[in-house]
N, CA, C and O atoms as a DFTB+ gen file, in Angstrom:
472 C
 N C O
     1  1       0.835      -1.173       0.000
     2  2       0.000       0.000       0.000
     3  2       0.885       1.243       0.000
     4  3       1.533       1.428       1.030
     5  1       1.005       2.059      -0.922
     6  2       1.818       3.220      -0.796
     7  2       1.065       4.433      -0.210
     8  3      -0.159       4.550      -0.264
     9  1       1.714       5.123       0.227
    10  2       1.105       6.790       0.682
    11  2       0.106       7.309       0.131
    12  3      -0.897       7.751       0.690
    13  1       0.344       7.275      -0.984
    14  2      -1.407       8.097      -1.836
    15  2      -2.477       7.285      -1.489
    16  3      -3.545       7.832      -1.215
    17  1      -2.364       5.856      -1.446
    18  2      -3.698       5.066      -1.430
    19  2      -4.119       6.155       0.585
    20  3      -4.873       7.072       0.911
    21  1      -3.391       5.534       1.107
    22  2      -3.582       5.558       2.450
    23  2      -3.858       6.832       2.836
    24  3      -4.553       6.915       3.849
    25  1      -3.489       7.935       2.281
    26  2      -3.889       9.411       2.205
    27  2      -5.435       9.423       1.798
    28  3      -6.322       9.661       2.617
    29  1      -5.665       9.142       0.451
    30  2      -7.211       9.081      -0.240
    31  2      -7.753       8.312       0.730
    32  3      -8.836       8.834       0.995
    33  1      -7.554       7.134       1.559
    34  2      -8.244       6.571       1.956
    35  2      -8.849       6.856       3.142
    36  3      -9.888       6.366       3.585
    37  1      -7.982       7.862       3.740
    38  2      -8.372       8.321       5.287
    39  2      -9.304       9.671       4.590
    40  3     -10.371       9.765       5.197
    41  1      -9.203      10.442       3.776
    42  2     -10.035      11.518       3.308
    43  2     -11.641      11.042       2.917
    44  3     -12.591      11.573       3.493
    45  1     -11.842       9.934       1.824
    46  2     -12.650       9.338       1.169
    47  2     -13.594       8.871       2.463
    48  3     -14.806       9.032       2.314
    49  1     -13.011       8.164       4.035
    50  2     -13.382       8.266       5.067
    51  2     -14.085       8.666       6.407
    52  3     -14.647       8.185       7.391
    53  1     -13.500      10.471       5.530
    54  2     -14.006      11.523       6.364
    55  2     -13.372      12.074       7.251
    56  3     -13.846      12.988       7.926
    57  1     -11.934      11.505       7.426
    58  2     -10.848      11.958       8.399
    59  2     -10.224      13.554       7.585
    60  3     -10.292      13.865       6.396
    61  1      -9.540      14.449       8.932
    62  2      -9.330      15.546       8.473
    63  2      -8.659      15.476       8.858
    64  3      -8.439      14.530       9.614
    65  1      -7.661      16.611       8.589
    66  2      -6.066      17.431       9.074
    67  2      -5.500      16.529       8.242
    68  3      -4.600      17.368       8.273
    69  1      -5.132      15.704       7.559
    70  2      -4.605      14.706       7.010
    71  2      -3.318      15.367       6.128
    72  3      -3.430      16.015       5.087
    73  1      -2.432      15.124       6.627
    74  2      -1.090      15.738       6.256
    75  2       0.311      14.472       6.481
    76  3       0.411      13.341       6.957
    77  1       0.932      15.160       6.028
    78  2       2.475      14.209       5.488
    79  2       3.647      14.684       5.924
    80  3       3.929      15.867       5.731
    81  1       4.687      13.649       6.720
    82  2       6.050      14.200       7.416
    83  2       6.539      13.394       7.825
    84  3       6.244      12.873       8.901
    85  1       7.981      12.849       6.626
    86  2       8.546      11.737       6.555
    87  2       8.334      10.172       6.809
    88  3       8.724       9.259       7.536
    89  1       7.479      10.439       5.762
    90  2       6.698       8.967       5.739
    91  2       5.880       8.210       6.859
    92  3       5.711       7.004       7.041
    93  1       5.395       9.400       7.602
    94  2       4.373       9.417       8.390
    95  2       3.186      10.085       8.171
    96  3       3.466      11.283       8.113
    97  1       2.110       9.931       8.034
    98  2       0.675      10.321       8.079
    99  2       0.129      10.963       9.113
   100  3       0.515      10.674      10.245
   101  1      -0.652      11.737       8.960
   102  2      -1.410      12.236      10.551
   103  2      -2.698      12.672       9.912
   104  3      -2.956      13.203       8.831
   105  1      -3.429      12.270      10.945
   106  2      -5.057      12.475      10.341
   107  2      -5.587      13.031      11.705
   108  3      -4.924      13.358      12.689
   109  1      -7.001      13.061      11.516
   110  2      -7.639      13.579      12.875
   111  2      -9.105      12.936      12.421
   112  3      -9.645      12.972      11.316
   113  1      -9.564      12.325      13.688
   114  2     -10.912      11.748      12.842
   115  2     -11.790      12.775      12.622
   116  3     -12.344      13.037      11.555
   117  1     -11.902      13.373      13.712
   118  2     -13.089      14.972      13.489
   119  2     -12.112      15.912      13.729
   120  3     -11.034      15.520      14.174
   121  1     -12.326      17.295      13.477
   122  2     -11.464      18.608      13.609
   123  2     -10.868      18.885      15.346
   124  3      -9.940      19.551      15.806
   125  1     -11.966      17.972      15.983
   126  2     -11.663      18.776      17.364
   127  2     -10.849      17.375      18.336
   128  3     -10.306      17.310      19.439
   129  1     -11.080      16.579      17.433
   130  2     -10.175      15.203      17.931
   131  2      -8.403      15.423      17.946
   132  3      -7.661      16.197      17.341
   133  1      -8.176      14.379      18.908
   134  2      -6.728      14.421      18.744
   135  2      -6.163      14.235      17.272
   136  3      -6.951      13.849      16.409
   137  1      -5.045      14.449      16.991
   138  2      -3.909      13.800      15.803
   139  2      -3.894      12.069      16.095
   140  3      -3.874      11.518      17.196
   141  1      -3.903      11.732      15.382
   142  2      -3.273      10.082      14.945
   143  2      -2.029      10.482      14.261
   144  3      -1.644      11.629      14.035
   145  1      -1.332       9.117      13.902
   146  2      -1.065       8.816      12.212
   147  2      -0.635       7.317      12.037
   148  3      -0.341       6.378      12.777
   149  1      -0.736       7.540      10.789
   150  2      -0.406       6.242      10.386
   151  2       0.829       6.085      10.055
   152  3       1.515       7.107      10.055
   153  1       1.265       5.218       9.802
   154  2       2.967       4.944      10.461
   155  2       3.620       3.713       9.168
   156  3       2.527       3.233       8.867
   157  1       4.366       3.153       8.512
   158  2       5.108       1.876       8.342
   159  2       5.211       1.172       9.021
   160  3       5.811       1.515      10.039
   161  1       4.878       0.210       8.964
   162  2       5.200      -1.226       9.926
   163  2       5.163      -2.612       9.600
   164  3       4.083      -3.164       9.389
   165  1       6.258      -3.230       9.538
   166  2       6.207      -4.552       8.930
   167  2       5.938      -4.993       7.795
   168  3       5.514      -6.127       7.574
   169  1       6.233      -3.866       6.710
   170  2       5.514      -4.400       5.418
   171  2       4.072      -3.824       5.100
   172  3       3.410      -3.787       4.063
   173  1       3.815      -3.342       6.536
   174  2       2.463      -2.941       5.894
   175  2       2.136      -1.216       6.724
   176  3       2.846      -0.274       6.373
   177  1       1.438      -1.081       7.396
   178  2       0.812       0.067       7.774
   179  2      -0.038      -0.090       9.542
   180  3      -0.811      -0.964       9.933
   181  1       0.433       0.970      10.182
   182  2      -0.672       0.763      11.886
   183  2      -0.639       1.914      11.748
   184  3       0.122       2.703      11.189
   185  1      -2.261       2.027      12.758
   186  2      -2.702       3.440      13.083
   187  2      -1.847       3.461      15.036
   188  3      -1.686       2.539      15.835
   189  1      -1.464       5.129      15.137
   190  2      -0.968       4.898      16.392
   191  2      -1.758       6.566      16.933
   192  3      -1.558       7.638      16.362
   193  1      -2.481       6.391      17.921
   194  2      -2.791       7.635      18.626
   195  2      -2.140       7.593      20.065
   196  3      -2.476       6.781      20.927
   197  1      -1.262       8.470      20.210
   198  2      -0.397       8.985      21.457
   199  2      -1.126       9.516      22.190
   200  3      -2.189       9.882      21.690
   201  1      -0.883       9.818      23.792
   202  2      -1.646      10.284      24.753
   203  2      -0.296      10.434      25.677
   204  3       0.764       9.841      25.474
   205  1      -0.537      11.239      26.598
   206  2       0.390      11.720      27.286
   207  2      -0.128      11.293      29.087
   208  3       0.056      12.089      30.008
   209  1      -0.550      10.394      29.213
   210  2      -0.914      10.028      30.186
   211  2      -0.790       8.157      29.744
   212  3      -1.027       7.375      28.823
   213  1      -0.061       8.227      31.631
   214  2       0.162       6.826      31.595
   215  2      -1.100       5.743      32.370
   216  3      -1.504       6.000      33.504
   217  1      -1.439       4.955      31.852
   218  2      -2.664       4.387      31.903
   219  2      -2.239       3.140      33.406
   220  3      -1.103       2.675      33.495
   221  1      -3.378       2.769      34.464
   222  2      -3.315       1.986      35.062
   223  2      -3.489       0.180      34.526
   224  3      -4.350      -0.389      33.855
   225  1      -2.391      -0.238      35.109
   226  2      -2.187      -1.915      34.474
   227  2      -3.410      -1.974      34.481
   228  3      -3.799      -1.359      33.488
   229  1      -4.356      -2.422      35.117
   230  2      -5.333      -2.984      34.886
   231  2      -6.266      -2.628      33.612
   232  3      -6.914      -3.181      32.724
   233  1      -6.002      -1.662      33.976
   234  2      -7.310      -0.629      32.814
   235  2      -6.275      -1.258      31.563
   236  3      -6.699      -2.333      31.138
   237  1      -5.219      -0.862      31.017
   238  2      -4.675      -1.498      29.911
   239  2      -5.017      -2.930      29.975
   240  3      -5.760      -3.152      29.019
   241  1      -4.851      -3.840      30.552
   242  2      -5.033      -5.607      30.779
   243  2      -6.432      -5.585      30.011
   244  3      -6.596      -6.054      28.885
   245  1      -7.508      -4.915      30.858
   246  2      -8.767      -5.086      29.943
   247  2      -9.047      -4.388      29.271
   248  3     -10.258      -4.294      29.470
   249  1      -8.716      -3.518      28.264
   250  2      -9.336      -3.175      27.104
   251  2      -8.188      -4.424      26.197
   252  3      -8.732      -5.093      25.319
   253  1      -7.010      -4.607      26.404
   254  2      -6.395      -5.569      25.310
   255  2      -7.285      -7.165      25.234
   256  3      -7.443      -7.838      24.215
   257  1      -7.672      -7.422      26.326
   258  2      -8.327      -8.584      26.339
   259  2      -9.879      -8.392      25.720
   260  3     -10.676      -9.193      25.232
   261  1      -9.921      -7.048      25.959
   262  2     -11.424      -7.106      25.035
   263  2     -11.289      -6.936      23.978
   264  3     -12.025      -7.718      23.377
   265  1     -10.456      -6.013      22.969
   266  2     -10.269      -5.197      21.820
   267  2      -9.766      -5.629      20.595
   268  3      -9.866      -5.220      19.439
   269  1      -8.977      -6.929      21.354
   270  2      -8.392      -7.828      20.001
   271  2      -7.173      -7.242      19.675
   272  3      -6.298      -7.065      20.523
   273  1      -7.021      -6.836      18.169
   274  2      -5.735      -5.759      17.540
   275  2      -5.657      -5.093      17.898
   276  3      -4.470      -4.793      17.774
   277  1      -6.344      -4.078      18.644
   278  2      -6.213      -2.669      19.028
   279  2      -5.753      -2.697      20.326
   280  3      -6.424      -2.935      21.331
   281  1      -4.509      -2.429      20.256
   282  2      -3.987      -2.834      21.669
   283  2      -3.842      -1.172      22.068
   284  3      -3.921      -0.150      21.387
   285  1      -3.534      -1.483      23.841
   286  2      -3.163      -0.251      24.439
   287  2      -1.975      -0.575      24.914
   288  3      -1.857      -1.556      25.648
   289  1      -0.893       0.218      24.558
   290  2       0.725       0.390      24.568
   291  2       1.487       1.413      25.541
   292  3       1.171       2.602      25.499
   293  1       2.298       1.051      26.250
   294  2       3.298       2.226      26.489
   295  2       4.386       2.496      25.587
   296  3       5.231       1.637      25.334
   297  1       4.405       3.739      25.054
   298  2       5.563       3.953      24.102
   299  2       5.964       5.285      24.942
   300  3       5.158       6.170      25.230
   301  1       7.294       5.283      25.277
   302  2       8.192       6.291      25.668
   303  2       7.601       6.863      27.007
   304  3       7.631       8.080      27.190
   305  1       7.025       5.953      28.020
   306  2       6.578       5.864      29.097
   307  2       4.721       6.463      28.976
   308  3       3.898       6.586      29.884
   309  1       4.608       6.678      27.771
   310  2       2.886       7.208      27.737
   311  2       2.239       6.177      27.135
   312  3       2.856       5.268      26.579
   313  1       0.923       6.239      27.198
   314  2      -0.222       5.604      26.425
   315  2      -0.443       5.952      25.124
   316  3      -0.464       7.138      24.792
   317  1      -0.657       4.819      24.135
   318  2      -1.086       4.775      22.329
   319  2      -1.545       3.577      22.714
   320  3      -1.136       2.614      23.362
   321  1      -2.995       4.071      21.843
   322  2      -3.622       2.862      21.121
   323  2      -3.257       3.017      19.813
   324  3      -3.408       4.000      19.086
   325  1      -2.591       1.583      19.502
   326  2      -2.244       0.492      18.313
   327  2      -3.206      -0.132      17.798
   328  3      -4.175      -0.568      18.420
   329  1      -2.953      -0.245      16.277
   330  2      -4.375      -1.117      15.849
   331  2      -3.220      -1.274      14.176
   332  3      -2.527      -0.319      13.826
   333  1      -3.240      -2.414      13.495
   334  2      -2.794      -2.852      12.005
   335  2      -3.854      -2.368      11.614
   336  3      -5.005      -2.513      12.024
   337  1      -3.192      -1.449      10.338
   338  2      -4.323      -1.278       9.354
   339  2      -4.148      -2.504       7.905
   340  3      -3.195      -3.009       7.312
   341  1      -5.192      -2.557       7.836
   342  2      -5.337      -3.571       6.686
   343  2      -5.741      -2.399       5.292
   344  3      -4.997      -2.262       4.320
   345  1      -6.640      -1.884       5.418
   346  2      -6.873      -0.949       4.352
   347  2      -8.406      -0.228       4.815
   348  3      -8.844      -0.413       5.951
   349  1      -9.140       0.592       3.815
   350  2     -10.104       1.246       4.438
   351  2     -10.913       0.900       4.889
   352  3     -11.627       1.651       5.554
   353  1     -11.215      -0.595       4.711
   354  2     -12.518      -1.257       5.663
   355  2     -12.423      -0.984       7.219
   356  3     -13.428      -0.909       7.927
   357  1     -10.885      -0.815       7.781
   358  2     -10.169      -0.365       9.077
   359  2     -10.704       0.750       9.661
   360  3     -10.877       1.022      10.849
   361  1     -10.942       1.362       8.651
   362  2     -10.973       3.050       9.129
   363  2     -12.403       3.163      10.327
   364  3     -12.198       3.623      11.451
   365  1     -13.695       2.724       9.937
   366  2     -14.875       3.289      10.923
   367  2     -14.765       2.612      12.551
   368  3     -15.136       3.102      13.617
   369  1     -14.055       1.207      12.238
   370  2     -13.567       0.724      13.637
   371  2     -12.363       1.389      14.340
   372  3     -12.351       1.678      15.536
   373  1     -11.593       1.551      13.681
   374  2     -10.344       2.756      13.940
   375  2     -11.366       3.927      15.127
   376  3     -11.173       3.983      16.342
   377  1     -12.490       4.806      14.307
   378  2     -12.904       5.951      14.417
   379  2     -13.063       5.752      15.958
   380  3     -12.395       6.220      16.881
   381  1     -14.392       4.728      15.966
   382  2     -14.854       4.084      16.986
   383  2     -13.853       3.442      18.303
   384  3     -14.413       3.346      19.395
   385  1     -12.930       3.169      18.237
   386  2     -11.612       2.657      18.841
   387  2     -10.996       4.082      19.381
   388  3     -10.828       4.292      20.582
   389  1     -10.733       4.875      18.527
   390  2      -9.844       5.886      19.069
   391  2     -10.825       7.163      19.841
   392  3     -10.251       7.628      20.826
   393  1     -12.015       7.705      19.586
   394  2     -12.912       8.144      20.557
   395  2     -13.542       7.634      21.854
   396  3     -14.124       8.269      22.733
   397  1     -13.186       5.851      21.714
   398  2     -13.297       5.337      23.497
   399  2     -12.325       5.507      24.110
   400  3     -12.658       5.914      25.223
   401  1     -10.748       5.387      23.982
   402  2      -9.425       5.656      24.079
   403  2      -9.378       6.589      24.846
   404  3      -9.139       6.619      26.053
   405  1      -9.851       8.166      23.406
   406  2      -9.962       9.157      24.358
   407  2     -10.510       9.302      24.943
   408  3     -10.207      10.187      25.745
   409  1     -11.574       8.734      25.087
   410  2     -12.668       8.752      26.652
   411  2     -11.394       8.414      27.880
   412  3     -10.730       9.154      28.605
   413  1     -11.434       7.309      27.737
   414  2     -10.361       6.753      28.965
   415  2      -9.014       7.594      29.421
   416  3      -8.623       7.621      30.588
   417  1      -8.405       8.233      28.394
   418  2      -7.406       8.991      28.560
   419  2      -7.800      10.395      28.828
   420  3      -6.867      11.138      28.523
   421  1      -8.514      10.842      29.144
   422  2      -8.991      11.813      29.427
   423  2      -9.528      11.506      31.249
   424  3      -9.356      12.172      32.270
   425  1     -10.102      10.411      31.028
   426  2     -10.609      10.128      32.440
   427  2      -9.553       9.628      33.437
   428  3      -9.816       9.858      34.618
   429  1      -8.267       8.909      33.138
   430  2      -7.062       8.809      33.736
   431  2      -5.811       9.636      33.935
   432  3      -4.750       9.535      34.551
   433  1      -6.429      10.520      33.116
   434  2      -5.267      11.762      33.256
   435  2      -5.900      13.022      34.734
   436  3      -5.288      13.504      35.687
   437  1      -7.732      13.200      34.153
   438  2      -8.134      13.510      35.488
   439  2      -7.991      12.736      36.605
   440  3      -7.801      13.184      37.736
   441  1      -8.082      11.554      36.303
   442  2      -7.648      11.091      37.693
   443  2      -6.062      11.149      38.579
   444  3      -5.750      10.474      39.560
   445  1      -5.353      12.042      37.959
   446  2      -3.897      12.118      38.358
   447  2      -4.021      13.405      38.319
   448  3      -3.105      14.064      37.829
   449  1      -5.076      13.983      38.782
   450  2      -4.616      15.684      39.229
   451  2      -3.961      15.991      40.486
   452  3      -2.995      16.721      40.708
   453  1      -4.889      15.084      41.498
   454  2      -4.248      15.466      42.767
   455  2      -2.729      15.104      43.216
   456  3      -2.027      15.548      44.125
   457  1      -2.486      14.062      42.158
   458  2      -0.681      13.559      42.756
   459  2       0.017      14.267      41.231
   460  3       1.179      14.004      40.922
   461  1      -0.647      14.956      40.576
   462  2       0.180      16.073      39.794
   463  2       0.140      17.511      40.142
   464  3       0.963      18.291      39.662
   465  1      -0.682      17.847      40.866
   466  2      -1.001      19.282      41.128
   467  2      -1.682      20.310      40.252
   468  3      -1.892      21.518      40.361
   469  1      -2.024      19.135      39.094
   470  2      -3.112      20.311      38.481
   471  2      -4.164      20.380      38.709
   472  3      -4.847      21.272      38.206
């Protein structure tokens, strides 16, 4: 799958911000949503949305056991949900995947106000 398909395909989708920077992708599912992007990997292509909050074991344990591919990751001590893209059939479960995410990451980051001080 090269770049143009995977570009058209996140647009054709309905994804916005959709822009290019060194062979990385970044989309946004709605305008007011976080950034994604889509990435190289293995021959093929994953969607990765970063979060800056580190998620409790447990809470990661069960969404991976429920979610299948779409795993929840620590990369560089924060939270991304991971998911292989196969091609655009990916995309509305993607959508759906990464707006519960941010539910959760939003709700675990409030929950670390008082031992952060914000």
């Amino acid at each position: 799958m090269k770049q143009d398909y995977v570009k058209n395909a996140l647009q054709a989708a309905g994804f916005c911000g959709i822009d290019e920077d060194g062979g990385v992708i970044f989309a946004r599912v709605a305008a007011q949503a976080p950034e994604f992007r889509v990435e190289a990997h293995e021959g093929g292509w994953r969607l990765v949305l970063p979060w800056n909050v580190r998620p409790p074991e447990e809470a990661m344990e069960d969404w991976n056991a429920r979610m299948g591919v779409a795993r929840m990751e620590i990369r560089q001590g924060e939270a991304a949900l991971v998911m292989p893209w196969g091609g655009a059939e990916d995309l509305p479960r993607w959508a759906a995947l990464a707006a519960e995410a941010e539910a959760h990451f939003i709700r675990w980051r409030r929950g670390r106000r008082p031992a952060e001080g914000m």
